[in-house]
mmCIF file of C-alpha atoms in Angstrom:
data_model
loop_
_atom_site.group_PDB
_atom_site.id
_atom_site.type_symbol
_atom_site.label_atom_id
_atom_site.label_comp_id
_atom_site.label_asym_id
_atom_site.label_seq_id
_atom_site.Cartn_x
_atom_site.Cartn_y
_atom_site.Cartn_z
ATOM 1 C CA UNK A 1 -2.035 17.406 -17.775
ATOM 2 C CA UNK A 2 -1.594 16.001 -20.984
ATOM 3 C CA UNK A 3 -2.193 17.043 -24.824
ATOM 4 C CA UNK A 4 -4.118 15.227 -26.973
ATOM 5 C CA UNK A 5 -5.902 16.286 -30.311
ATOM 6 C CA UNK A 6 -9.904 16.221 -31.918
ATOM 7 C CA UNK A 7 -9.718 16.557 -35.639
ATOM 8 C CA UNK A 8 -6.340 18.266 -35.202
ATOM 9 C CA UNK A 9 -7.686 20.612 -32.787
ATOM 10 C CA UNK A 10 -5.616 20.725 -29.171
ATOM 11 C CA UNK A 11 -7.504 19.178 -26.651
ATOM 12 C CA UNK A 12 -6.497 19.121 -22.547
ATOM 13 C CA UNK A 13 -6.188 16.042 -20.875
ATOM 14 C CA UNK A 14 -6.070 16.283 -16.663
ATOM 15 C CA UNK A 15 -4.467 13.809 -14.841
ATOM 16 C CA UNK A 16 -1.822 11.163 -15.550
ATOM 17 C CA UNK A 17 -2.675 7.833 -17.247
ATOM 18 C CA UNK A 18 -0.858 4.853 -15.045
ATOM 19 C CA UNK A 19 1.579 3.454 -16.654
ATOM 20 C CA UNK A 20 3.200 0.235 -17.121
ATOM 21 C CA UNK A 21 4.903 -1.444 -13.659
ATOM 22 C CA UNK A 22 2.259 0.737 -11.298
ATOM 23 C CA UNK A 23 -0.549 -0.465 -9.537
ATOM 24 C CA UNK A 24 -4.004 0.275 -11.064
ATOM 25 C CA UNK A 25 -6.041 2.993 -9.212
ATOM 26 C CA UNK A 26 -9.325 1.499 -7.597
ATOM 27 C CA UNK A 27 -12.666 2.598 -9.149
ATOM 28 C CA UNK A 28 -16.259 2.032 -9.237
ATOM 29 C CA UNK A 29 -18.375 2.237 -12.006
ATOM 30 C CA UNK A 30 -21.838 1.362 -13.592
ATOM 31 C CA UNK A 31 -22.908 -1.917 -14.856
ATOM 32 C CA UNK A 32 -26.011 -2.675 -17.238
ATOM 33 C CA UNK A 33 -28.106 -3.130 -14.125
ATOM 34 C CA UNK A 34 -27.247 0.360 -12.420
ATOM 35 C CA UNK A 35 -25.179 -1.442 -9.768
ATOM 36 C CA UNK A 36 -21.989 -0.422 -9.017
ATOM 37 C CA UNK A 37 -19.552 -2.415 -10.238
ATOM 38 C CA UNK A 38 -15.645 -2.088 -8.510
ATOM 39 C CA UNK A 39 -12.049 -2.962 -9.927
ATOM 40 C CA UNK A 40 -12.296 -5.599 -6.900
ATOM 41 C CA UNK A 41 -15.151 -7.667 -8.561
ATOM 42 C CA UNK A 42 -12.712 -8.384 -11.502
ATOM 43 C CA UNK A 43 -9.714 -10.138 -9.340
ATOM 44 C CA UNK A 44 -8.129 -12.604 -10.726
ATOM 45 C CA UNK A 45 -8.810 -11.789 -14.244
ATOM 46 C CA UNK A 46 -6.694 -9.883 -16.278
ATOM 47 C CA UNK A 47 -8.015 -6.565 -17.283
ATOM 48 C CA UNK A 48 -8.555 -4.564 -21.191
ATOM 49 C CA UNK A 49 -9.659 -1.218 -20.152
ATOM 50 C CA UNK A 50 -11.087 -0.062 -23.451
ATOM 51 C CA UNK A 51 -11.754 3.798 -22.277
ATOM 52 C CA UNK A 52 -13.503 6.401 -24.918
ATOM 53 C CA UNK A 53 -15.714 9.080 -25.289
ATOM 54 C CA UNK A 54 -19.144 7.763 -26.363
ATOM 55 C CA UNK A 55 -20.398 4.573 -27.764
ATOM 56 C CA UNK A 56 -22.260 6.470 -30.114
ATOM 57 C CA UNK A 57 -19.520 7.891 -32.430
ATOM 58 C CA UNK A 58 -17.587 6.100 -35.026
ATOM 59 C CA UNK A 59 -14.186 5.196 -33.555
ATOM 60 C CA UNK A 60 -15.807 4.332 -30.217
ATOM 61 C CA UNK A 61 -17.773 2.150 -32.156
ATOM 62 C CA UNK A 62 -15.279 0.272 -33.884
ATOM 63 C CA UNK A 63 -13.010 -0.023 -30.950
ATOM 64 C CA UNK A 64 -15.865 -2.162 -28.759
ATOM 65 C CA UNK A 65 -16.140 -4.394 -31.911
ATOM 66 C CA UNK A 66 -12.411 -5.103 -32.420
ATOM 67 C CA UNK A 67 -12.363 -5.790 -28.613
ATOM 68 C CA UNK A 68 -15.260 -7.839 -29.053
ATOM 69 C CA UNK A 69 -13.892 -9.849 -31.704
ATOM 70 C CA UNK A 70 -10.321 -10.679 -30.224
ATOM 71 C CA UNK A 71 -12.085 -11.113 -26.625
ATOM 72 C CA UNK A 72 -12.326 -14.621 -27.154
ATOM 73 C CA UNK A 73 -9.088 -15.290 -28.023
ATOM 74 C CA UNK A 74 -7.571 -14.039 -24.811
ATOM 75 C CA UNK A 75 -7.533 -16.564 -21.514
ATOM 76 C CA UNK A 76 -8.566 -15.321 -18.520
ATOM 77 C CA UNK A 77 -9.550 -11.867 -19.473
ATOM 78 C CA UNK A 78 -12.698 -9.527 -19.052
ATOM 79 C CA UNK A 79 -12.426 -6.621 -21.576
ATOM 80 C CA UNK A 80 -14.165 -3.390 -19.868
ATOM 81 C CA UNK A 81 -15.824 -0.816 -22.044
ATOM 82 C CA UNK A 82 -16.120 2.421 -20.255
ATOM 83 C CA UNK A 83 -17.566 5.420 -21.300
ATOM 84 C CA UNK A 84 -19.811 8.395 -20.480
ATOM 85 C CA UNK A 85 -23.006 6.673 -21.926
ATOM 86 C CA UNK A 86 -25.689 5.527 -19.693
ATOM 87 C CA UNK A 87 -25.744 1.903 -19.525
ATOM 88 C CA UNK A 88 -29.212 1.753 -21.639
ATOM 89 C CA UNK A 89 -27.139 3.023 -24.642
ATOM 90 C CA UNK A 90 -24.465 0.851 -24.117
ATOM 91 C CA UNK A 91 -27.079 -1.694 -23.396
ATOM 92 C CA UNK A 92 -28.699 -1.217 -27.078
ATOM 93 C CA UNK A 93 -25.490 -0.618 -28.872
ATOM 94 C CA UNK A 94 -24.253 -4.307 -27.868
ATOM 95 C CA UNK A 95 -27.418 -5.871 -28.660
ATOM 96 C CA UNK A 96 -27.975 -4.200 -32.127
ATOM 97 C CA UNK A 97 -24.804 -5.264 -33.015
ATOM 98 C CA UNK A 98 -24.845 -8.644 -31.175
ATOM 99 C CA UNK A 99 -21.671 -7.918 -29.182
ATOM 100 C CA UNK A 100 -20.970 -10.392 -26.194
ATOM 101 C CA UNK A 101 -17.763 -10.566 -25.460
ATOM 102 C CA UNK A 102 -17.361 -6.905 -23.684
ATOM 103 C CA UNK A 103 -18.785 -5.647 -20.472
ATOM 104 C CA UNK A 104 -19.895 -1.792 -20.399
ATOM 105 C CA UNK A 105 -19.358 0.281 -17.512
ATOM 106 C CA UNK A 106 -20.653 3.723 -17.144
ATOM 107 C CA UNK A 107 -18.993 6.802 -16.004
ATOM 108 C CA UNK A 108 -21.983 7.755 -14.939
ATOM 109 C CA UNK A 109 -21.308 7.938 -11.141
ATOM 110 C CA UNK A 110 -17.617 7.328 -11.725
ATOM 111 C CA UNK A 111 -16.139 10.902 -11.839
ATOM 112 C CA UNK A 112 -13.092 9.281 -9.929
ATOM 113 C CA UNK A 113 -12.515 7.181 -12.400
ATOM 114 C CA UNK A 114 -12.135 9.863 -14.657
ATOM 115 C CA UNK A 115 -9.646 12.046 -12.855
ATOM 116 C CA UNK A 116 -7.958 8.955 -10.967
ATOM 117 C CA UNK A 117 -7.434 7.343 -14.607
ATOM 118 C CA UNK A 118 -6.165 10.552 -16.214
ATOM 119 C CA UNK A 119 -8.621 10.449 -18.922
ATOM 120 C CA UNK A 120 -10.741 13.745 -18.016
ATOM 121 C CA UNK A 121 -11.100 16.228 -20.980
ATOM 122 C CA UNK A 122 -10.684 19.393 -19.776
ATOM 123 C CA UNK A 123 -11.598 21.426 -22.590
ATOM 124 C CA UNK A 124 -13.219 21.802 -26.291
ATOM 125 C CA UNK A 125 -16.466 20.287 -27.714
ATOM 126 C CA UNK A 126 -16.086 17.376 -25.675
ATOM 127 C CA UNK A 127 -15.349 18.378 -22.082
ATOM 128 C CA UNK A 128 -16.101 16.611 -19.361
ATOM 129 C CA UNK A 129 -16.094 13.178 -21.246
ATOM 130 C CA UNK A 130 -13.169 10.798 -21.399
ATOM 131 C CA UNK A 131 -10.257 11.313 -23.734
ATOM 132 C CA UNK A 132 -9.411 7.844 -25.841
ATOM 133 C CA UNK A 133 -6.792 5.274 -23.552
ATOM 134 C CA UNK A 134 -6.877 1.582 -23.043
ATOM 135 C CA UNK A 135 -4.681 0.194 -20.214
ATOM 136 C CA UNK A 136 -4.216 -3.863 -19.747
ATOM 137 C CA UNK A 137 -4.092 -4.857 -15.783
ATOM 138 C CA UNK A 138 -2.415 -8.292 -15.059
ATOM 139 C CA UNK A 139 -4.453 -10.559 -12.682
ATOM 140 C CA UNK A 140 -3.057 -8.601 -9.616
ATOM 141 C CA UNK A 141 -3.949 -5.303 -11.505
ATOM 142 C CA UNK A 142 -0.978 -4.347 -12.070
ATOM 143 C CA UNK A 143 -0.648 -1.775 -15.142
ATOM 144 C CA UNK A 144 1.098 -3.949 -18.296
ATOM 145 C CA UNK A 145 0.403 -1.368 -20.965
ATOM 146 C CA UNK A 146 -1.138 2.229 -21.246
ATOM 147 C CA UNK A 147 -1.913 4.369 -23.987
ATOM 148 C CA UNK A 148 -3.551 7.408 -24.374
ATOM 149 C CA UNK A 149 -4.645 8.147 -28.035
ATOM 150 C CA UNK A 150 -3.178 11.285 -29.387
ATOM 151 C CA UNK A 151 -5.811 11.778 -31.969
ATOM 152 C CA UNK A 152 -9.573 11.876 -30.440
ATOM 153 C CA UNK A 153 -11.221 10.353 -34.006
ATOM 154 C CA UNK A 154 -8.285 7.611 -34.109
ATOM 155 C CA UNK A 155 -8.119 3.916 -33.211
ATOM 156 C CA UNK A 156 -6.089 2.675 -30.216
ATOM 157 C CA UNK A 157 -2.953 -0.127 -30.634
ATOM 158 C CA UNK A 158 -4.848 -2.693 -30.087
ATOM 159 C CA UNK A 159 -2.254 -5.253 -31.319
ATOM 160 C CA UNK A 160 0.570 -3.521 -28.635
ATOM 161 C CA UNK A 161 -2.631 -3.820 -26.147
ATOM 162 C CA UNK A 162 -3.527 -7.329 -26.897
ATOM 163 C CA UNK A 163 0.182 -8.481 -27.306
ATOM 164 C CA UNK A 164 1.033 -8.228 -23.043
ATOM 165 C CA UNK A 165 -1.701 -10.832 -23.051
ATOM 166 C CA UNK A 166 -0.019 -13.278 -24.897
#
């Protein structure tokens, strides 16, 4: 279990987020079109798992547009978007804001995901959502780079995230 933070307040994390030199835990998730979508349909392509609460909160927000901007900078790479929201909102935040470069997946039927990923919020106004992390898979997923973001409302690294890419 870790500790992370929502406006200051303590917040429970379950699990264990992999870390660099593991293997990435399997999981199946949601796609736009309500299929289910596996880490398998990604290989060969290195991996930006861009993990946060909802798509429909500030931070959340701006992280799928910085993702969404660098995306096309990076060779080989899919940058994943996963959060709680059903794949409709996801589906309408991208297109308002004419983001193409990022693929949503929803949580949705993904619970394993959630624990197997170490991202499960335990407790406070946001239980049962996913805390903040992004972890970068090689082509092989293989875990590069983890982080799980200490403060809810804040940003992830994204240059330390982006820079194992390079």
């Amino acid at each position: 279990m870790a500790q992370v933070t929502l406006k200051g307040n303590p917040v429970q994390v379950n699990g264990q987020l992999p870390q660099a030199g593991s293997k990435a835990p399997a999981f199946s998730l949601v796609a736009g079109n309500l299929s289910d979508v596996s880490l398998k349909d990604f290989a060969g392509k290195r991996k930006v798992l861009n993990i946060f609460p909802s798509v429909d909160t500030p931070t959340c927000a701006t992280s799928v547009r910085k993702f969404n901007a660098q995306a096309n900078e990076l060779s080989n790479t899919v940058v994943l978007c996963i959060s709680a929201d059903l794949p409709f909102a996801q589906a309408r935040f991208c297109g308002a804001e004419g983001l193409e470069n990022v693929q949503n997946l929803s949580t949705l039927r993904g619970s394993e995901f959630i624990e197997n990923y170490g991202v499960a919020i335990a407790d406070g106004p946001l239980k049962g959502l996913t805390a903040r992390a992004v972890v970068v898979l090689d082509e092989n997923d293989n875990v590069l780079h983890s982080e799980l973001v200490k403060e809810i409302a804040e940003e992830p690294n994204y240059d330390a995230a982006l820079a194992v890419l390079k």
